[in-house]
């Protein structure tokens, strides 16, 4: 189901209004240094008032049944506001993994809690190298002889790994990479927060020592599920990046109009003017590619995987560019801790490399194009 | 797509089935097979070029006779009275067929000059020229740039002086595309040297066979001569050939420039399609044994990301248009990207080819790329340079302050 243009505009307006009230810069800065790294009340309000966690979850699992296009609008707004919340890990990573697994039991068990905002969740894929390549996974799961499974291994870069209630872990079995659901409070799970470049997105290192785990999807289907999840996640991330990039551009344009040097607004100097125009070009391309990819995902179009790869690469570059130039346009003040520019810089770099970075996403695009 | 659009597309297909053949599938590249020309500008000997122009005129006439010559034009001037969306749909359908290239008529004349005449000419002038243009009988050119007025177009110095019911034009135009084939042109002239520069300009429709109009080909860096110098010496133009008000020519120019930005960068066929096609570029990498080169693969990915994102932006602009909403800055952004994408593609391909682009080995699909390579600098200049486009984006879209004009500059111009 896709909303009409006017409904999307309304959705955007209400999410923006909510975030302006609940996630102003001071709030972001406070949460960056707290544990958990999100505001439980705000999260509950996002669920109760705006029904955000359930937005893109099918109605049969307690959601509102919208799709990637609406999810994109929400992610763009969250990217603008740098919202600290479990939304990305729970809704974009974990819920999409559950849906991609085609495991209706697992969906029925976990998605209603996620849709209502009661359950937060995350996905544990990467290990020490940070790679999402299923071939590089060393965590293992073995049958425990009583019909259950035991999980052993270590995962890194797990977003919200110290707080998520449900952890979906990719582990190796004799049949190949497979997905497992693990309760974070299960005996044998240790979660240690990692220090992060972008403090607005919490990450953890998780250790699993013979932890009870429930298979999600068919054994050995992990590679296929991950490919799908990576596409959906990179489109969600792309929207967030496009939103952040747009915000950087707005900050720069605003400053260039008002800051005077040599008796003129700095925006009347062409060096600055052209920087802003270059940012605009990148932002327009980023928005177009993120939105097009979401649209194709919604339509289930055959060229969605290509569009997802384009969106990921395009938005990663655009955001990084806009975040860097934003500091340059602001001059010295842009380099201070007090100014928000560095928060966007950190988020931009962290997002660009989250799923492996340029060399990886370039090859993924070429692979999707059969090159 | 609603029923009306479906019917229209079906009608277009019937017409094209009857008058053209299906184009070969561009995605399927067989290395070494077919035409390997990568010419963006024509570089044909004069007789062959004349033949091409004849074919272009003939195809435009066929289109026109079947109701597809001027889809958005008002019926009283031979148009079909349909929407820009119909126009886009027709283009999409036609792109599946192999039809003669009508660029000589289309890019400047039908894309830019036609809309300007429609907006600013007197009714009998419209009746005289518009049907002829859209029937392929009249090719039109844009006599704007001068040696001293390029980016700063409002500095035109070609003079027009009133003598009774006529105007006498004197001056020199330059870089005038397709002037050598044109029946008419729109000239910007200075009619009030004392007014601020934007306010003393008047626009005229100039019949290119009027006494005193002399077209001299300018050889461009590709070797061909698509553009020209045009000398206007005591050219007498009746007052009814004036477009818009006396001294109100800047408004007329803006109509043309707006259409120019919409036209440039929307050509997607021919060498442009090949230069940005993943299939074509990967076939080229295989043929040049560069398939495994990591650095080149990274650059290819970057190039394709830009080309595809630009495509998404264009699609979005079209969808917005279809929804009846005026598009945002998409067209200016894609004009800018278009030049950059092709430039980067040409240099990427050069690096795959290595020495094979510096001298012709006779191998298919190699030295041919030099034609595109040599055309790319123009794409960053024509229709407004990159720098001017950035000024426009920054000032009109982001609201940044204009550059202050210094007193010295004002004195020089007056
Ligand atoms: C292939 C081709 C076809 C053309 N066809 C036509 C045609 O049919 N009709 C027609 O009228 N014209 C035509 N032109 C002319 C074209 O519109 C001009 O060349 C163009 O507008 C630039 O003007 P200029 O060449 O005088 O360069 P200049 O204006 O002298 O510019 C030189 C350099 O200075 C930069 N510059 C100038 N002003 C500024 C500024 N304010 N800020 C920053 N940088 C600035 C420019 O970007 C450029 O890099 C054509 C040009 C080409 C290349």
mmCIF file with all atom_site columns, N, CA, C and O in Angstrom, chain B residues 371-395:
data_model
loop_
_atom_site.group_PDB
_atom_site.id
_atom_site.type_symbol
_atom_site.label_atom_id
_atom_site.label_alt_id
_atom_site.label_comp_id
_atom_site.label_asym_id
_atom_site.label_entity_id
_atom_site.label_seq_id
_atom_site.pdbx_PDB_ins_code
_atom_site.Cartn_x
_atom_site.Cartn_y
_atom_site.Cartn_z
_atom_site.occupancy
_atom_site.B_iso_or_equiv
_atom_site.pdbx_formal_charge
_atom_site.auth_seq_id
_atom_site.auth_comp_id
_atom_site.auth_asym_id
_atom_site.auth_atom_id
_atom_site.pdbx_PDB_model_num
ATOM 1   N N  . UNK B 1 371 ? 35.712 10.810 -30.885 1.00 0.00 ? 371 UNK B N  1
ATOM 2   C CA . UNK B 1 371 ? 34.686 11.772 -31.312 1.00 0.00 ? 371 UNK B CA 1
ATOM 3   C C  . UNK B 1 371 ? 33.887 12.300 -30.114 1.00 0.00 ? 371 UNK B C  1
ATOM 4   O O  . UNK B 1 371 ? 33.594 13.489 -30.025 1.00 0.00 ? 371 UNK B O  1
ATOM 5   N N  . UNK B 1 372 ? 33.536 11.389 -29.216 1.00 0.00 ? 372 UNK B N  1
ATOM 6   C CA . UNK B 1 372 ? 32.779 11.837 -28.039 1.00 0.00 ? 372 UNK B CA 1
ATOM 7   C C  . UNK B 1 372 ? 33.685 12.635 -27.101 1.00 0.00 ? 372 UNK B C  1
ATOM 8   O O  . UNK B 1 372 ? 33.303 13.685 -26.588 1.00 0.00 ? 372 UNK B O  1
ATOM 9   N N  . UNK B 1 373 ? 34.908 12.110 -26.907 1.00 0.00 ? 373 UNK B N  1
ATOM 10  C CA . UNK B 1 373 ? 35.856 12.794 -26.019 1.00 0.00 ? 373 UNK B CA 1
ATOM 11  C C  . UNK B 1 373 ? 36.006 14.261 -26.406 1.00 0.00 ? 373 UNK B C  1
ATOM 12  O O  . UNK B 1 373 ? 35.977 15.158 -25.563 1.00 0.00 ? 373 UNK B O  1
ATOM 13  N N  . UNK B 1 374 ? 36.160 14.497 -27.713 1.00 0.00 ? 374 UNK B N  1
ATOM 14  C CA . UNK B 1 374 ? 36.396 15.870 -28.176 1.00 0.00 ? 374 UNK B CA 1
ATOM 15  C C  . UNK B 1 374 ? 35.125 16.731 -28.121 1.00 0.00 ? 374 UNK B C  1
ATOM 16  O O  . UNK B 1 374 ? 35.206 17.945 -28.205 1.00 0.00 ? 374 UNK B O  1
ATOM 17  N N  . UNK B 1 375 ? 33.985 16.101 -28.002 1.00 0.00 ? 375 UNK B N  1
ATOM 18  C CA . UNK B 1 375 ? 32.746 16.887 -27.915 1.00 0.00 ? 375 UNK B CA 1
ATOM 19  C C  . UNK B 1 375 ? 32.451 17.312 -26.481 1.00 0.00 ? 375 UNK B C  1
ATOM 20  O O  . UNK B 1 375 ? 31.751 18.291 -26.251 1.00 0.00 ? 375 UNK B O  1
ATOM 21  N N  . UNK B 1 376 ? 33.008 16.568 -25.506 1.00 0.00 ? 376 UNK B N  1
ATOM 22  C CA . UNK B 1 376 ? 32.583 16.818 -24.120 1.00 0.00 ? 376 UNK B CA 1
ATOM 23  C C  . UNK B 1 376 ? 32.855 18.227 -23.594 1.00 0.00 ? 376 UNK B C  1
ATOM 24  O O  . UNK B 1 376 ? 32.036 18.736 -22.837 1.00 0.00 ? 376 UNK B O  1
ATOM 25  N N  . UNK B 1 377 ? 33.960 18.874 -23.960 1.00 0.00 ? 377 UNK B N  1
ATOM 26  C CA . UNK B 1 377 ? 34.127 20.227 -23.396 1.00 0.00 ? 377 UNK B CA 1
ATOM 27  C C  . UNK B 1 377 ? 32.937 21.143 -23.705 1.00 0.00 ? 377 UNK B C  1
ATOM 28  O O  . UNK B 1 377 ? 32.581 22.001 -22.889 1.00 0.00 ? 377 UNK B O  1
ATOM 29  N N  . UNK B 1 378 ? 32.331 20.942 -24.868 1.00 0.00 ? 378 UNK B N  1
ATOM 30  C CA . UNK B 1 378 ? 31.213 21.820 -25.244 1.00 0.00 ? 378 UNK B CA 1
ATOM 31  C C  . UNK B 1 378 ? 30.039 21.652 -24.291 1.00 0.00 ? 378 UNK B C  1
ATOM 32  O O  . UNK B 1 378 ? 29.291 22.598 -24.037 1.00 0.00 ? 378 UNK B O  1
ATOM 33  N N  . UNK B 1 379 ? 29.881 20.422 -23.763 1.00 0.00 ? 379 UNK B N  1
ATOM 34  C CA . UNK B 1 379 ? 28.703 20.164 -22.931 1.00 0.00 ? 379 UNK B CA 1
ATOM 35  C C  . UNK B 1 379 ? 28.754 20.906 -21.605 1.00 0.00 ? 379 UNK B C  1
ATOM 36  O O  . UNK B 1 379 ? 27.755 21.049 -20.923 1.00 0.00 ? 379 UNK B O  1
ATOM 37  N N  . UNK B 1 380 ? 29.954 21.344 -21.241 1.00 0.00 ? 380 UNK B N  1
ATOM 38  C CA . UNK B 1 380 ? 30.060 22.109 -19.995 1.00 0.00 ? 380 UNK B CA 1
ATOM 39  C C  . UNK B 1 380 ? 29.925 23.608 -20.262 1.00 0.00 ? 380 UNK B C  1
ATOM 40  O O  . UNK B 1 380 ? 29.983 24.415 -19.348 1.00 0.00 ? 380 UNK B O  1
ATOM 41  N N  . UNK B 1 381 ? 29.780 23.970 -21.550 1.00 0.00 ? 381 UNK B N  1
ATOM 42  C CA . UNK B 1 381 ? 29.710 25.391 -21.913 1.00 0.00 ? 381 UNK B CA 1
ATOM 43  C C  . UNK B 1 381 ? 28.353 25.772 -22.498 1.00 0.00 ? 381 UNK B C  1
ATOM 44  O O  . UNK B 1 381 ? 27.740 26.760 -22.094 1.00 0.00 ? 381 UNK B O  1
ATOM 45  N N  . UNK B 1 382 ? 27.873 24.961 -23.464 1.00 0.00 ? 382 UNK B N  1
ATOM 46  C CA . UNK B 1 382 ? 26.674 25.409 -24.202 1.00 0.00 ? 382 UNK B CA 1
ATOM 47  C C  . UNK B 1 382 ? 25.430 25.449 -23.305 1.00 0.00 ? 382 UNK B C  1
ATOM 48  O O  . UNK B 1 382 ? 25.337 24.703 -22.341 1.00 0.00 ? 382 UNK B O  1
ATOM 49  N N  . UNK B 1 383 ? 24.538 26.339 -23.669 1.00 0.00 ? 383 UNK B N  1
ATOM 50  C CA . UNK B 1 383 ? 23.296 26.454 -22.907 1.00 0.00 ? 383 UNK B CA 1
ATOM 51  C C  . UNK B 1 383 ? 23.513 26.966 -21.490 1.00 0.00 ? 383 UNK B C  1
ATOM 52  O O  . UNK B 1 383 ? 22.724 26.697 -20.598 1.00 0.00 ? 383 UNK B O  1
ATOM 53  N N  . UNK B 1 384 ? 24.568 27.717 -21.284 1.00 0.00 ? 384 UNK B N  1
ATOM 54  C CA . UNK B 1 384 ? 24.884 28.202 -19.929 1.00 0.00 ? 384 UNK B CA 1
ATOM 55  C C  . UNK B 1 384 ? 26.013 27.364 -19.368 1.00 0.00 ? 384 UNK B C  1
ATOM 56  O O  . UNK B 1 384 ? 25.849 26.151 -19.229 1.00 0.00 ? 384 UNK B O  1
ATOM 57  N N  . UNK B 1 385 ? 27.148 27.971 -19.035 1.00 0.00 ? 385 UNK B N  1
ATOM 58  C CA . UNK B 1 385 ? 28.291 27.200 -18.535 1.00 0.00 ? 385 UNK B CA 1
ATOM 59  C C  . UNK B 1 385 ? 27.971 26.620 -17.156 1.00 0.00 ? 385 UNK B C  1
ATOM 60  O O  . UNK B 1 385 ? 27.041 27.051 -16.483 1.00 0.00 ? 385 UNK B O  1
ATOM 61  N N  . UNK B 1 386 ? 28.798 25.662 -16.760 1.00 0.00 ? 386 UNK B N  1
ATOM 62  C CA . UNK B 1 386 ? 28.624 25.068 -15.422 1.00 0.00 ? 386 UNK B CA 1
ATOM 63  C C  . UNK B 1 386 ? 28.594 26.146 -14.351 1.00 0.00 ? 386 UNK B C  1
ATOM 64  O O  . UNK B 1 386 ? 27.789 26.096 -13.416 1.00 0.00 ? 386 UNK B O  1
ATOM 65  N N  . UNK B 1 387 ? 29.487 27.106 -14.488 1.00 0.00 ? 387 UNK B N  1
ATOM 66  C CA . UNK B 1 387 ? 29.578 28.156 -13.465 1.00 0.00 ? 387 UNK B CA 1
ATOM 67  C C  . UNK B 1 387 ? 28.280 28.966 -13.415 1.00 0.00 ? 387 UNK B C  1
ATOM 68  O O  . UNK B 1 387 ? 27.786 29.289 -12.337 1.00 0.00 ? 387 UNK B O  1
ATOM 69  N N  . UNK B 1 388 ? 27.752 29.283 -14.593 1.00 0.00 ? 388 UNK B N  1
ATOM 70  C CA . UNK B 1 388 ? 26.514 30.067 -14.625 1.00 0.00 ? 388 UNK B CA 1
ATOM 71  C C  . UNK B 1 388 ? 25.351 29.239 -14.062 1.00 0.00 ? 388 UNK B C  1
ATOM 72  O O  . UNK B 1 388 ? 24.511 29.747 -13.315 1.00 0.00 ? 388 UNK B O  1
ATOM 73  N N  . UNK B 1 389 ? 25.323 27.945 -14.395 1.00 0.00 ? 389 UNK B N  1
ATOM 74  C CA . UNK B 1 389 ? 24.262 27.097 -13.855 1.00 0.00 ? 389 UNK B CA 1
ATOM 75  C C  . UNK B 1 389 ? 24.333 27.042 -12.326 1.00 0.00 ? 389 UNK B C  1
ATOM 76  O O  . UNK B 1 389 ? 23.318 27.047 -11.636 1.00 0.00 ? 389 UNK B O  1
ATOM 77  N N  . UNK B 1 390 ? 25.563 26.996 -11.809 1.00 0.00 ? 390 UNK B N  1
ATOM 78  C CA . UNK B 1 390 ? 25.705 26.969 -10.342 1.00 0.00 ? 390 UNK B CA 1
ATOM 79  C C  . UNK B 1 390 ? 25.245 28.283 -9.728  1.00 0.00 ? 390 UNK B C  1
ATOM 80  O O  . UNK B 1 390 ? 24.621 28.294 -8.663  1.00 0.00 ? 390 UNK B O  1
ATOM 81  N N  . UNK B 1 391 ? 25.557 29.378 -10.392 1.00 0.00 ? 391 UNK B N  1
ATOM 82  C CA . UNK B 1 391 ? 25.055 30.662 -9.885  1.00 0.00 ? 391 UNK B CA 1
ATOM 83  C C  . UNK B 1 391 ? 23.536 30.643 -9.819  1.00 0.00 ? 391 UNK B C  1
ATOM 84  O O  . UNK B 1 391 ? 22.930 31.093 -8.842  1.00 0.00 ? 391 UNK B O  1
ATOM 85  N N  . UNK B 1 392 ? 22.931 30.109 -10.870 1.00 0.00 ? 392 UNK B N  1
ATOM 86  C CA . UNK B 1 392 ? 21.467 30.091 -10.924 1.00 0.00 ? 392 UNK B CA 1
ATOM 87  C C  . UNK B 1 392 ? 20.904 29.232 -9.800  1.00 0.00 ? 392 UNK B C  1
ATOM 88  O O  . UNK B 1 392 ? 19.963 29.632 -9.097  1.00 0.00 ? 392 UNK B O  1
ATOM 89  N N  . UNK B 1 393 ? 21.481 28.041 -9.611  1.00 0.00 ? 393 UNK B N  1
ATOM 90  C CA . UNK B 1 393 ? 20.988 27.167 -8.543  1.00 0.00 ? 393 UNK B CA 1
ATOM 91  C C  . UNK B 1 393 ? 21.139 27.836 -7.180  1.00 0.00 ? 393 UNK B C  1
ATOM 92  O O  . UNK B 1 393 ? 20.225 27.820 -6.357  1.00 0.00 ? 393 UNK B O  1
ATOM 93  N N  . UNK B 1 394 ? 22.296 28.427 -6.966  1.00 0.00 ? 394 UNK B N  1
ATOM 94  C CA . UNK B 1 394 ? 22.548 29.027 -5.653  1.00 0.00 ? 394 UNK B CA 1
ATOM 95  C C  . UNK B 1 394 ? 21.635 30.223 -5.412  1.00 0.00 ? 394 UNK B C  1
ATOM 96  O O  . UNK B 1 394 ? 21.092 30.391 -4.323  1.00 0.00 ? 394 UNK B O  1
ATOM 97  N N  . UNK B 1 395 ? 21.444 31.040 -6.441  1.00 0.00 ? 395 UNK B N  1
ATOM 98  C CA . UNK B 1 395 ? 20.667 32.263 -6.229  1.00 0.00 ? 395 UNK B CA 1
ATOM 99  C C  . UNK B 1 395 ? 19.162 31.998 -6.273  1.00 0.00 ? 395 UNK B C  1
ATOM 100 O O  . UNK B 1 395 ? 18.424 32.456 -5.404  1.00 0.00 ? 395 UNK B O  1
#
